[in-house]
Amino acid sequence: MSTDQSRWRVRRFDEAHFEHPTSEPELVALILRARTEHAQLRVRGSAHSVAAAVYTDAFDPESGPVQPGAPVINVMLDRYRGLHFHQSGGVDFVTVEAGRNLGSDPYGPGTTPGDDEGLVHALAARGFALPVLGGISHQTLSGFLGTGSAGASVQHGFHQAIASIRVLDGLGNARDLTPSDPDFAHVGVSMGLMGIVSSVTLRLEPEYVIRGWTSVQRVADCDIDLFGDGDATRPSLKTFFETTPYARLLYWPQKGVERVEIWTAERAAKTPGWKPKPYKQFNTAPFLMQWLVRFLYTRVLPRIDLVPGDADAAMAEAWLRDAITEGFADAGLGAPTLSGPLVDPMIDALAETLADVDDGVDSVKEVLVREMIRLIIALSPRAGGKYERKAFTDTWYDGLPHDNQMDDQLMPVLFTELWAPLDKTPVVMRALRDFWSAGGLEATGTFATEIYAAPPSPFTLSAAHGTPVLRIDPFVFWREDAKPEQDFFPGYWELLRAFDVRFHWGKTLSAPGSTTGVSYRRDMCGVAAWDAWKARRAAWDPDGLFVNAYWRAHLGL
């Protein structure tokens, strides 16, 4: 059955073109078949990565092999999702088959979990928890680990829960690796190139809830010193991340906007009678406008790049009215029923602002972007000189993946993610500030940049190997013709390579031959460590079953 529930090309597929093993022996059989047929073999997780990184060559997830009978085997583990709970020495563990999603994948294959069938729900039902989760929880466990993903915390790392990893190498041999095994460091982040992860055993901890606050503040006077070393009244950003159990920033750098949403949380015991009061995006907007704000954010703002750079006020107003009407049509709705009291006054106010644009300072498009974002990302109220902090409390499994509420279908985005040593936070942030200020809309884009941190990782190819990191994640709204790897992300790559950044493997990478390509990545990893990983990979996969053109190019294999 073809699944076309998302505008993201990587998320469209037909299950009939994939193998669906139900057991480890069936996985081994696929490896041996690939050897016999001299075929490539790749395993799809939730397909949250770049499509070329996920699948074999000469394969389309909707239509299958480009040529009938091509020697390619693409695998889904949606029927290999078992759990085995056990105890050892008074410690609780769970062994998870690799196809289990962490949470729910609303656009996965037919048998992937619903709202209460992910790993996190199975753990919570038994009173257990994991130390951290990423901003979303759609991924499979093996995909989350294999791409080097992480949660929004310096104090808590997902790798801290890993007791062992079981991998099937390119000869069909099962290898059980614990943190004391030297090869554990090579396997943990390996993008499916060292073999098929069969299962992961996780060390569990007692269930907890999180309590925190969120606040939208001006960059100039926010509660954190974003660009310096902090003082008696405000922590530096580095200190903020180090001392806050869970935290992230969503930074809107556009001229005239320059505001940041701060999200922080800490653990708390789940007491009798406790009830969740979840974090919600747009909670600074007046209640009656929240529906409109969410609509503008998901249906209108992503279209704003279609406004010509030389548009005049009349063109911009016409575009805005058309975009709102088209957005309602896309949502299966008629014309806005509240057009009179809400939509028309908003457009009229924007039109008046656009009409007053000084052509020598800002373009109409820049003003339109600024005014729309300021409407959507409303500042928190102030009292006594301090910004209001909106409190929330939630389960660990719903509260930590705070971006789950943003739907891939409603709001598809593309992104690159760069990890800099946390010690370089002040200079990195100042470089970004100056880059955004000098570059205008071409540098900032029309969306936000997410900023968070991660702890040191033990894995060779992790972008946090050996050091805590500051993570810079600029977003771009997806369009059919979007090519941010050519016209947007390179500005960030070139700017931040001066600060020894490393790339998240599951996000957009720079070209292999570029100044931040293969040679740069090898240097940042460390030549000896990089070469040791490649040698071990070649030994475990002598026929190159798991290597496609994408990874051959980006890793120099």
Coordinates of C-alpha atoms in Angstrom, one line a residue:
M1 CA 0.0 0.0 0.0
S2 CA 1.5 3.4 -1.0
T3 CA 1.8 5.9 1.8
D4 CA 1.8 9.5 0.8
Q5 CA 0.9 11.3 4.0
S6 CA 3.8 13.8 4.0
R7 CA 5.2 16.3 1.6
W8 CA 8.6 15.2 2.6
R9 CA 9.9 13.1 -0.3
V10 CA 11.7 10.8 2.1
R11 CA 8.5 9.9 3.9
R12 CA 6.6 8.5 0.9
F13 CA 6.9 4.8 0.3
D14 CA 5.1 1.6 -0.8
E15 CA 5.5 -1.2 1.7
A16 CA 5.5 -3.8 -1.1
H17 CA 9.0 -2.8 -2.2
F18 CA 10.6 -3.6 1.2
E19 CA 11.5 -6.8 3.0
H20 CA 9.8 -7.1 6.4
P21 CA 11.7 -9.7 8.5
T22 CA 10.1 -10.9 11.8
S23 CA 13.1 -12.5 13.4
E24 CA 16.9 -12.4 13.7
P25 CA 17.3 -15.5 11.6
E26 CA 15.3 -13.8 8.8
L27 CA 17.7 -10.8 9.0
V28 CA 20.7 -13.1 8.7
A29 CA 19.0 -14.7 5.7
L30 CA 18.7 -11.3 4.0
I31 CA 22.4 -10.6 4.6
L32 CA 23.4 -14.0 3.2
R33 CA 21.1 -13.4 0.2
A34 CA 22.7 -10.0 -0.4
R35 CA 26.1 -11.7 -0.4
T36 CA 25.0 -14.3 -2.9
E37 CA 23.3 -11.8 -5.2
H38 CA 26.1 -9.2 -4.8
A39 CA 23.3 -6.8 -3.7
Q40 CA 23.3 -3.7 -1.6
L41 CA 21.3 -3.9 1.6
R42 CA 20.0 -1.0 3.6
V43 CA 17.6 -0.7 6.6
R44 CA 15.0 2.0 6.8
G45 CA 14.1 3.3 10.3
S46 CA 11.5 6.2 10.4
A47 CA 13.1 7.8 7.3
H48 CA 13.7 11.1 9.2
S49 CA 17.0 11.5 7.5
V50 CA 18.0 12.6 4.0
A51 CA 16.5 10.0 1.5
A52 CA 19.8 9.2 -0.2
A53 CA 21.3 8.3 3.2
V54 CA 18.5 5.9 4.0
Y55 CA 18.0 3.6 0.9
T56 CA 20.1 1.6 -1.5
D57 CA 21.2 3.1 -4.8
A58 CA 18.8 2.7 -7.7
F59 CA 15.8 2.5 -5.5
D60 CA 12.7 4.7 -5.1
P61 CA 10.6 4.0 -1.9
E62 CA 7.4 4.6 -3.8
S63 CA 8.1 2.7 -7.0
G64 CA 10.8 0.3 -6.0
P65 CA 14.1 -0.5 -7.9
V66 CA 14.8 1.9 -10.7
Q67 CA 15.3 -1.2 -12.9
P68 CA 13.3 -4.4 -12.3
G69 CA 15.5 -7.0 -10.7
A70 CA 18.2 -4.6 -9.7
P71 CA 20.4 -6.1 -7.0
V72 CA 19.1 -4.0 -4.0
I73 CA 17.4 -5.1 -0.8
N74 CA 15.7 -2.4 1.3
V75 CA 14.4 -3.5 4.7
M76 CA 11.8 -2.2 7.1
L77 CA 11.9 -3.5 10.7
D78 CA 8.2 -2.8 11.4
R79 CA 7.6 -6.4 12.2
Y80 CA 10.7 -6.8 14.3
R81 CA 9.8 -4.8 17.4
G82 CA 9.8 -7.1 20.4
L83 CA 10.7 -6.3 24.0
H84 CA 12.2 -8.5 26.7
F85 CA 12.3 -7.1 30.3
H86 CA 14.7 -8.7 32.7
Q87 CA 16.7 -8.0 35.9
S88 CA 20.4 -8.5 36.8
G89 CA 22.0 -7.6 40.0
G90 CA 18.9 -5.7 41.1
V91 CA 19.0 -3.5 37.9
D92 CA 16.2 -3.5 35.4
F93 CA 16.9 -3.9 31.7
V94 CA 14.9 -4.2 28.5
T95 CA 16.2 -5.7 25.3
V96 CA 14.6 -4.0 22.3
E97 CA 14.4 -5.3 18.8
A98 CA 15.7 -2.7 16.5
G99 CA 12.5 -1.9 14.7
R100 CA 10.7 -0.5 17.8
N101 CA 10.0 3.2 17.5
L102 CA 10.8 5.3 20.5
G103 CA 7.4 6.8 20.5
S104 CA 4.7 7.0 17.8
D105 CA 5.4 7.4 14.1
P106 CA 2.2 8.8 12.6
Y107 CA 3.5 8.4 9.0
G108 CA 5.2 5.0 9.2
P109 CA 4.2 1.7 7.8
G110 CA 0.8 0.2 8.7
T111 CA 2.1 -1.8 11.7
T112 CA 4.2 0.9 13.3
P113 CA 3.0 2.1 16.7
G114 CA 0.0 4.2 17.4
D115 CA -0.3 6.7 20.2
D116 CA 0.5 4.2 23.0
E117 CA 2.6 1.5 21.3
G118 CA 6.1 3.0 21.3
L119 CA 9.0 1.9 23.5
V120 CA 8.4 4.8 25.8
H121 CA 4.8 3.9 26.5
A122 CA 5.8 0.3 27.2
L123 CA 8.4 1.5 29.7
A124 CA 6.0 4.0 31.4
A125 CA 3.4 1.3 31.8
R126 CA 5.9 -0.6 33.9
G127 CA 7.1 2.4 35.9
F128 CA 10.4 2.9 34.0
A129 CA 12.0 5.7 32.1
L130 CA 15.0 6.6 29.9
P131 CA 17.4 9.4 30.8
V132 CA 16.6 11.6 27.8
L133 CA 14.7 11.7 24.5
G134 CA 15.2 13.8 21.4
G135 CA 12.9 16.7 20.3
I136 CA 10.8 14.2 18.5
S137 CA 10.2 10.5 19.3
H138 CA 9.1 9.1 15.9
Q139 CA 12.5 7.4 15.2
T140 CA 13.2 3.8 15.6
L141 CA 15.6 3.0 18.4
S142 CA 18.3 1.8 15.9
G143 CA 17.9 4.9 13.7
F144 CA 18.1 7.3 16.6
L145 CA 21.4 5.7 17.8
G146 CA 22.9 5.0 14.4
T147 CA 22.7 8.7 13.3
G148 CA 24.2 10.0 16.5
S149 CA 21.0 11.8 17.6
A150 CA 20.7 13.2 21.1
G151 CA 18.3 14.9 23.6
A152 CA 18.4 18.5 24.8
S153 CA 20.6 18.0 27.8
V154 CA 24.3 18.1 28.9
Q155 CA 23.6 16.3 32.1
H156 CA 21.7 13.3 30.6
G157 CA 22.8 11.3 27.5
F158 CA 21.0 8.5 25.8
H159 CA 24.2 6.5 25.6
Q160 CA 24.2 6.3 29.4
A161 CA 21.4 3.8 29.2
I162 CA 23.0 1.5 26.7
A163 CA 24.1 -1.8 28.3
S164 CA 24.8 -3.6 25.0
I165 CA 24.3 -3.5 21.2
R166 CA 23.8 -6.7 19.1
V167 CA 24.9 -6.3 15.5
L168 CA 24.7 -8.6 12.5
D169 CA 27.8 -8.0 10.4
G170 CA 28.2 -8.4 6.6
L171 CA 29.0 -12.1 7.0
G172 CA 25.8 -12.7 9.0
N173 CA 27.7 -13.1 12.3
A174 CA 26.0 -11.8 15.5
R175 CA 28.3 -9.5 17.6
D176 CA 27.3 -8.5 21.1
L177 CA 29.1 -5.4 22.3
T178 CA 29.2 -3.8 25.7
P179 CA 30.8 -0.4 26.6
S180 CA 33.9 -2.3 27.7
D181 CA 34.4 -3.7 24.2
P182 CA 36.7 -1.5 22.0
D183 CA 34.3 -2.0 19.0
F184 CA 31.4 -0.6 21.0
A185 CA 32.7 2.9 20.2
H186 CA 32.7 2.2 16.5
V187 CA 29.2 0.6 16.3
G188 CA 27.2 3.1 18.3
V189 CA 27.1 5.7 15.6
S190 CA 27.6 3.9 12.3
M191 CA 24.6 4.8 10.0
G192 CA 24.0 1.1 9.3
L193 CA 27.4 0.7 7.6
M194 CA 28.9 -1.8 10.0
G195 CA 25.9 -4.2 9.9
I196 CA 22.3 -4.4 10.9
V197 CA 21.6 -3.5 14.5
S198 CA 19.4 -6.4 15.7
S199 CA 18.7 -5.3 19.3
V200 CA 19.8 -2.9 22.0
T201 CA 19.7 -3.6 25.7
L202 CA 18.9 -0.6 27.8
R203 CA 19.4 0.0 31.5
L204 CA 16.2 1.4 33.0
E205 CA 15.6 3.9 35.7
P206 CA 12.5 4.7 37.7
E207 CA 9.8 6.8 36.0
Y208 CA 9.9 10.6 36.6
V209 CA 7.9 13.6 35.5
I210 CA 9.4 16.9 34.3
R211 CA 8.6 20.4 35.5
G212 CA 9.7 23.5 33.8
W213 CA 8.9 26.8 32.2
T214 CA 8.9 28.5 28.9
S215 CA 9.2 32.2 28.0
V216 CA 9.5 34.3 24.8
Q217 CA 11.9 37.1 25.3
R218 CA 13.8 39.8 23.4
V219 CA 17.4 38.8 22.7
A220 CA 18.6 42.1 24.0
D221 CA 17.3 41.7 27.5
C222 CA 16.6 38.0 28.0
D223 CA 17.3 36.0 31.1
I224 CA 20.4 34.5 29.6
D225 CA 23.6 36.2 28.5
L226 CA 23.6 34.8 25.0
F227 CA 26.8 36.2 23.7
G228 CA 29.1 36.7 26.8
D229 CA 30.4 35.1 29.9
G230 CA 27.5 36.0 32.2
D231 CA 27.4 38.1 35.3
A232 CA 25.8 38.2 38.7
T233 CA 22.3 38.5 37.3
R234 CA 22.4 36.4 34.2
P235 CA 24.2 33.1 33.4
S236 CA 26.1 32.7 30.3
L237 CA 24.5 30.4 27.7
K238 CA 27.2 27.8 28.3
T239 CA 26.5 27.9 32.1
F240 CA 22.8 27.8 31.4
F241 CA 23.1 24.6 29.4
E242 CA 25.5 23.0 31.9
T243 CA 23.4 23.7 34.9
T244 CA 19.9 23.1 33.5
P245 CA 18.9 19.4 33.3
Y246 CA 16.9 19.9 30.1
A247 CA 16.9 23.0 27.9
R248 CA 16.6 24.4 24.4
L249 CA 16.3 27.8 22.7
L250 CA 14.3 28.6 19.6
Y251 CA 16.0 31.7 18.2
W252 CA 14.2 34.0 15.7
P253 CA 17.1 36.2 14.3
Q254 CA 15.2 38.3 11.7
K255 CA 15.8 42.0 11.9
G256 CA 13.1 43.6 14.0
V257 CA 12.1 40.3 15.5
E258 CA 15.2 39.1 17.4
R259 CA 13.5 37.1 20.1
V260 CA 14.1 33.7 21.6
E261 CA 11.8 31.1 23.2
I262 CA 13.5 29.6 26.2
W263 CA 12.4 26.1 27.2
T264 CA 13.7 24.5 30.4
A265 CA 12.8 21.5 32.5
E266 CA 14.0 19.4 35.4
R267 CA 13.0 16.0 36.9
A268 CA 10.5 15.6 39.7
A269 CA 8.9 12.6 41.4
K270 CA 5.5 11.5 40.2
T271 CA 3.4 12.1 43.2
P272 CA -0.2 10.8 43.9
G273 CA -2.7 13.0 42.2
W274 CA -0.2 14.5 39.8
K275 CA -1.7 15.7 36.5
P276 CA 0.1 16.9 33.4
K277 CA -0.1 20.5 32.3
P278 CA 1.9 20.3 29.0
Y279 CA 4.0 22.8 27.3
K280 CA 2.2 24.3 24.3
Q281 CA 3.7 26.3 21.5
F282 CA 2.1 29.7 20.9
N283 CA 0.9 30.0 24.5
T284 CA 1.9 33.6 24.7
A285 CA -0.8 34.5 22.1
P286 CA -4.3 35.5 23.4
F287 CA -6.4 32.4 23.7
L288 CA -8.9 33.4 21.0
M289 CA -6.1 33.9 18.5
Q290 CA -4.2 30.7 19.2
W291 CA -6.0 28.9 16.4
L292 CA -5.1 31.6 14.0
V293 CA -1.5 31.8 15.1
R294 CA -1.1 28.1 14.6
F295 CA -2.8 28.3 11.2
L296 CA -0.4 31.1 10.1
Y297 CA 2.6 29.2 11.5
T298 CA 1.8 25.9 9.7
R299 CA -0.1 27.1 6.6
V300 CA 1.0 30.6 5.7
L301 CA 4.5 31.3 6.9
P302 CA 6.0 28.3 5.1
R303 CA 4.8 29.9 1.8
I304 CA 6.4 33.3 2.4
D305 CA 9.6 32.5 0.4
L306 CA 7.3 32.7 -2.6
V307 CA 6.9 36.4 -2.2
P308 CA 9.1 38.2 -4.8
G309 CA 11.9 40.1 -3.2
D310 CA 10.9 43.3 -5.1
A311 CA 7.2 43.0 -4.2
D312 CA 5.4 46.2 -3.4
A313 CA 2.8 46.7 -0.6
A314 CA -0.2 45.9 -2.8
M315 CA 1.5 42.7 -4.1
A316 CA 2.3 41.6 -0.6
E317 CA -1.2 42.2 0.7
A318 CA -2.7 40.3 -2.2
W319 CA -0.3 37.4 -1.6
L320 CA -1.2 37.3 2.1
R321 CA -4.9 37.1 1.4
D322 CA -4.4 34.4 -1.3
A323 CA -2.0 32.4 1.0
I324 CA -4.6 32.4 3.8
T325 CA -7.4 31.3 1.5
E326 CA -5.2 28.6 0.0
G327 CA -4.1 27.5 3.4
F328 CA -7.7 27.0 4.5
A329 CA -8.4 25.1 1.2
D330 CA -5.4 22.8 1.9
A331 CA -6.8 22.1 5.3
G332 CA -10.1 21.1 3.7
L333 CA -11.9 24.2 5.0
G334 CA -13.8 27.0 3.4
A335 CA -13.1 30.7 3.7
P336 CA -12.2 31.8 7.2
T337 CA -15.4 32.0 9.2
L338 CA -13.8 34.6 11.5
S339 CA -12.6 36.7 8.6
G340 CA -14.4 39.8 9.9
P341 CA -13.3 40.0 13.5
L342 CA -9.8 38.5 13.2
V343 CA -8.3 37.9 9.7
D344 CA -9.3 41.2 8.1
P345 CA -8.0 43.5 10.9
M346 CA -4.8 41.6 10.9
I347 CA -4.3 41.9 7.2
D348 CA -5.3 45.6 7.3
A349 CA -2.8 46.3 10.0
L350 CA 0.0 44.5 8.1
A351 CA -1.0 46.4 4.9
E352 CA -0.7 49.7 6.7
T353 CA 2.8 48.7 7.9
L354 CA 3.8 47.6 4.5
A355 CA 2.6 50.8 2.9
D356 CA 4.9 52.8 5.2
V357 CA 8.1 50.8 4.2
D358 CA 11.2 52.9 3.5
D359 CA 12.6 51.3 0.3
G360 CA 16.0 52.4 1.4
V361 CA 16.0 50.4 4.6
D362 CA 13.9 47.3 4.4
S363 CA 12.1 45.6 1.5
V364 CA 8.4 44.9 1.7
K365 CA 9.2 41.2 2.0
E366 CA 11.4 41.8 5.0
V367 CA 8.7 43.8 6.7
L368 CA 6.1 41.1 5.9
V369 CA 8.3 38.4 7.4
R370 CA 9.1 40.5 10.5
E371 CA 5.5 41.5 11.2
M372 CA 4.1 37.9 10.7
I373 CA 6.7 36.4 13.0
R374 CA 6.1 39.0 15.6
L375 CA 2.4 38.2 15.5
I376 CA 3.0 34.5 15.7
I377 CA 5.9 34.4 18.2
A378 CA 4.4 36.9 20.7
L379 CA 6.6 38.1 23.6
S380 CA 5.8 37.0 27.1
P381 CA 4.3 39.6 29.3
R382 CA 6.6 41.5 31.7
A383 CA 5.9 42.4 35.3
G384 CA 8.3 44.2 37.6
G385 CA 11.0 44.2 34.9
K386 CA 10.9 40.4 34.5
Y387 CA 9.5 38.2 31.7
E388 CA 6.7 35.9 32.7
R389 CA 7.7 32.2 32.8
K390 CA 4.8 29.9 31.8
A391 CA 5.0 26.8 33.9
F392 CA 4.4 23.3 32.6
T393 CA 4.6 19.8 33.9
D394 CA 4.4 16.6 31.9
T395 CA 5.4 12.9 31.6
W396 CA 9.0 12.3 30.7
Y397 CA 7.9 10.6 27.4
D398 CA 5.6 13.4 26.2
G399 CA 7.4 16.4 27.7
L400 CA 11.0 15.8 26.6
P401 CA 10.1 15.4 22.8
H402 CA 8.6 18.8 22.8
D403 CA 8.5 19.1 19.0
N404 CA 6.1 16.1 18.5
Q405 CA 3.2 18.5 18.4
M406 CA 4.5 19.9 15.1
D407 CA 3.3 17.7 12.3
D408 CA 5.7 16.7 9.5
Q409 CA 2.8 16.9 7.0
L410 CA 1.5 20.3 8.1
M411 CA 4.9 21.9 8.5
P412 CA 7.7 20.0 6.7
V413 CA 11.2 21.4 7.2
L414 CA 14.7 20.8 6.1
F415 CA 17.7 21.3 8.3
T416 CA 21.4 20.9 8.9
E417 CA 22.8 20.5 12.4
L418 CA 26.3 21.6 13.5
W419 CA 27.8 20.7 16.8
A420 CA 30.6 23.0 18.3
P421 CA 32.6 22.3 21.4
L422 CA 30.6 23.8 24.3
D423 CA 33.6 25.8 25.5
K424 CA 33.3 27.8 22.3
T425 CA 29.7 28.9 23.0
P426 CA 30.3 32.7 23.4
V427 CA 32.4 33.1 20.3
V428 CA 30.0 30.9 18.2
M429 CA 27.0 32.9 19.3
R430 CA 28.7 36.2 18.6
A431 CA 29.6 34.9 15.1
L432 CA 26.0 33.9 14.5
R433 CA 24.7 37.3 15.7
D434 CA 27.0 39.2 13.4
F435 CA 26.3 36.8 10.5
W436 CA 22.6 37.4 10.9
S437 CA 22.9 41.1 11.3
A438 CA 25.1 41.5 8.2
G439 CA 23.3 39.1 6.0
G440 CA 19.7 40.1 6.4
L441 CA 16.9 37.7 5.3
E442 CA 19.3 35.7 3.1
A443 CA 21.2 34.7 6.2
T444 CA 18.3 34.4 8.7
G445 CA 15.8 32.8 6.5
T446 CA 12.1 33.0 7.4
F447 CA 12.1 30.4 10.2
A448 CA 14.0 29.9 13.4
T449 CA 17.3 28.4 14.5
E450 CA 17.2 25.8 17.3
I451 CA 20.0 26.0 19.8
Y452 CA 20.7 23.3 22.4
A453 CA 23.4 21.1 23.8
A454 CA 24.5 17.5 24.3
P455 CA 26.9 15.7 26.6
P456 CA 30.2 14.0 25.5
S457 CA 29.6 10.7 23.6
P458 CA 31.7 7.6 23.7
F459 CA 31.1 6.9 20.0
T460 CA 33.9 7.5 17.4
L461 CA 31.7 9.1 14.7
S462 CA 29.5 11.1 17.1
A463 CA 29.7 14.8 16.6
A464 CA 30.0 15.0 20.4
H465 CA 32.8 12.4 20.7
G466 CA 34.8 13.3 23.8
T467 CA 33.3 16.7 24.5
P468 CA 30.0 18.4 25.4
V469 CA 28.7 20.4 22.5
L470 CA 26.6 23.4 21.5
R471 CA 24.2 22.4 18.7
I472 CA 23.1 24.9 16.0
D473 CA 20.1 23.8 13.9
P474 CA 18.9 26.2 11.3
F475 CA 15.5 25.3 9.8
V476 CA 14.2 25.9 6.3
F477 CA 10.5 25.4 5.2
W478 CA 10.3 22.6 2.7
R479 CA 9.2 23.4 -0.9
E480 CA 9.3 21.2 -4.0
D481 CA 12.1 23.3 -5.4
A482 CA 13.9 24.0 -2.2
K483 CA 17.7 23.5 -2.4
P484 CA 19.0 24.9 1.0
E485 CA 22.2 22.8 0.6
Q486 CA 23.1 25.2 -2.2
D487 CA 21.6 28.5 -1.3
F488 CA 21.2 28.7 2.5
F489 CA 23.1 26.1 4.6
P490 CA 26.6 26.8 3.1
G491 CA 26.7 30.2 4.8
Y492 CA 26.4 28.4 8.2
W493 CA 28.9 25.7 7.2
E494 CA 31.6 28.2 6.1
L495 CA 30.9 30.5 9.1
L496 CA 31.1 27.8 11.8
R497 CA 33.9 25.6 10.5
A498 CA 36.3 28.1 12.1
F499 CA 35.0 26.8 15.5
D500 CA 35.6 23.1 14.8
V501 CA 32.0 22.1 14.3
R502 CA 31.0 18.6 13.4
F503 CA 27.9 17.5 11.5
H504 CA 24.9 15.5 12.7
W505 CA 24.9 12.5 10.2
G506 CA 21.1 12.4 9.9
K507 CA 20.7 15.9 8.7
T508 CA 21.9 17.7 5.5
L509 CA 25.6 17.4 5.0
S510 CA 27.9 19.6 2.9
A511 CA 29.3 18.4 -0.4
P512 CA 32.0 15.7 0.0
G513 CA 34.6 17.8 -1.8
S514 CA 33.8 21.1 -0.1
T515 CA 35.8 22.9 2.6
T516 CA 33.7 21.1 5.2
G517 CA 33.6 17.8 3.3
V518 CA 35.3 14.5 3.8
S519 CA 38.8 15.8 4.6
Y520 CA 37.4 18.3 7.1
R521 CA 35.2 15.6 8.8
R522 CA 38.2 13.3 9.0
D523 CA 40.3 16.0 10.7
M524 CA 37.5 16.9 13.1
C525 CA 37.0 13.2 14.1
G526 CA 40.7 12.7 14.4
V527 CA 42.7 11.0 11.7
A528 CA 43.6 7.9 13.8
A529 CA 40.0 7.4 15.1
W530 CA 38.5 7.9 11.6
D531 CA 40.8 5.5 9.9
A532 CA 40.3 2.9 12.7
W533 CA 36.5 3.1 12.2
K534 CA 36.9 2.7 8.5
A535 CA 39.2 -0.3 8.9
R536 CA 36.8 -2.0 11.3
R537 CA 33.9 -1.3 9.0
A538 CA 35.7 -2.9 6.1
A539 CA 36.6 -6.0 8.1
W540 CA 33.0 -6.5 9.2
D541 CA 31.5 -5.8 5.8
P542 CA 34.1 -7.1 3.3
D543 CA 31.7 -7.2 0.4
G544 CA 30.4 -3.6 1.0
L545 CA 26.8 -4.8 1.3
F546 CA 25.7 -1.8 3.4
V547 CA 27.5 1.0 1.5
N548 CA 25.5 3.1 -0.9
A549 CA 26.8 6.0 -3.1
Y550 CA 25.8 8.6 -0.5
W551 CA 27.9 7.2 2.3
R552 CA 30.7 6.2 -0.1
A553 CA 31.0 9.8 -1.1
H554 CA 30.4 11.5 2.3
L555 CA 32.8 9.2 4.2
G556 CA 35.3 8.6 1.5
L557 CA 34.8 4.8 1.6

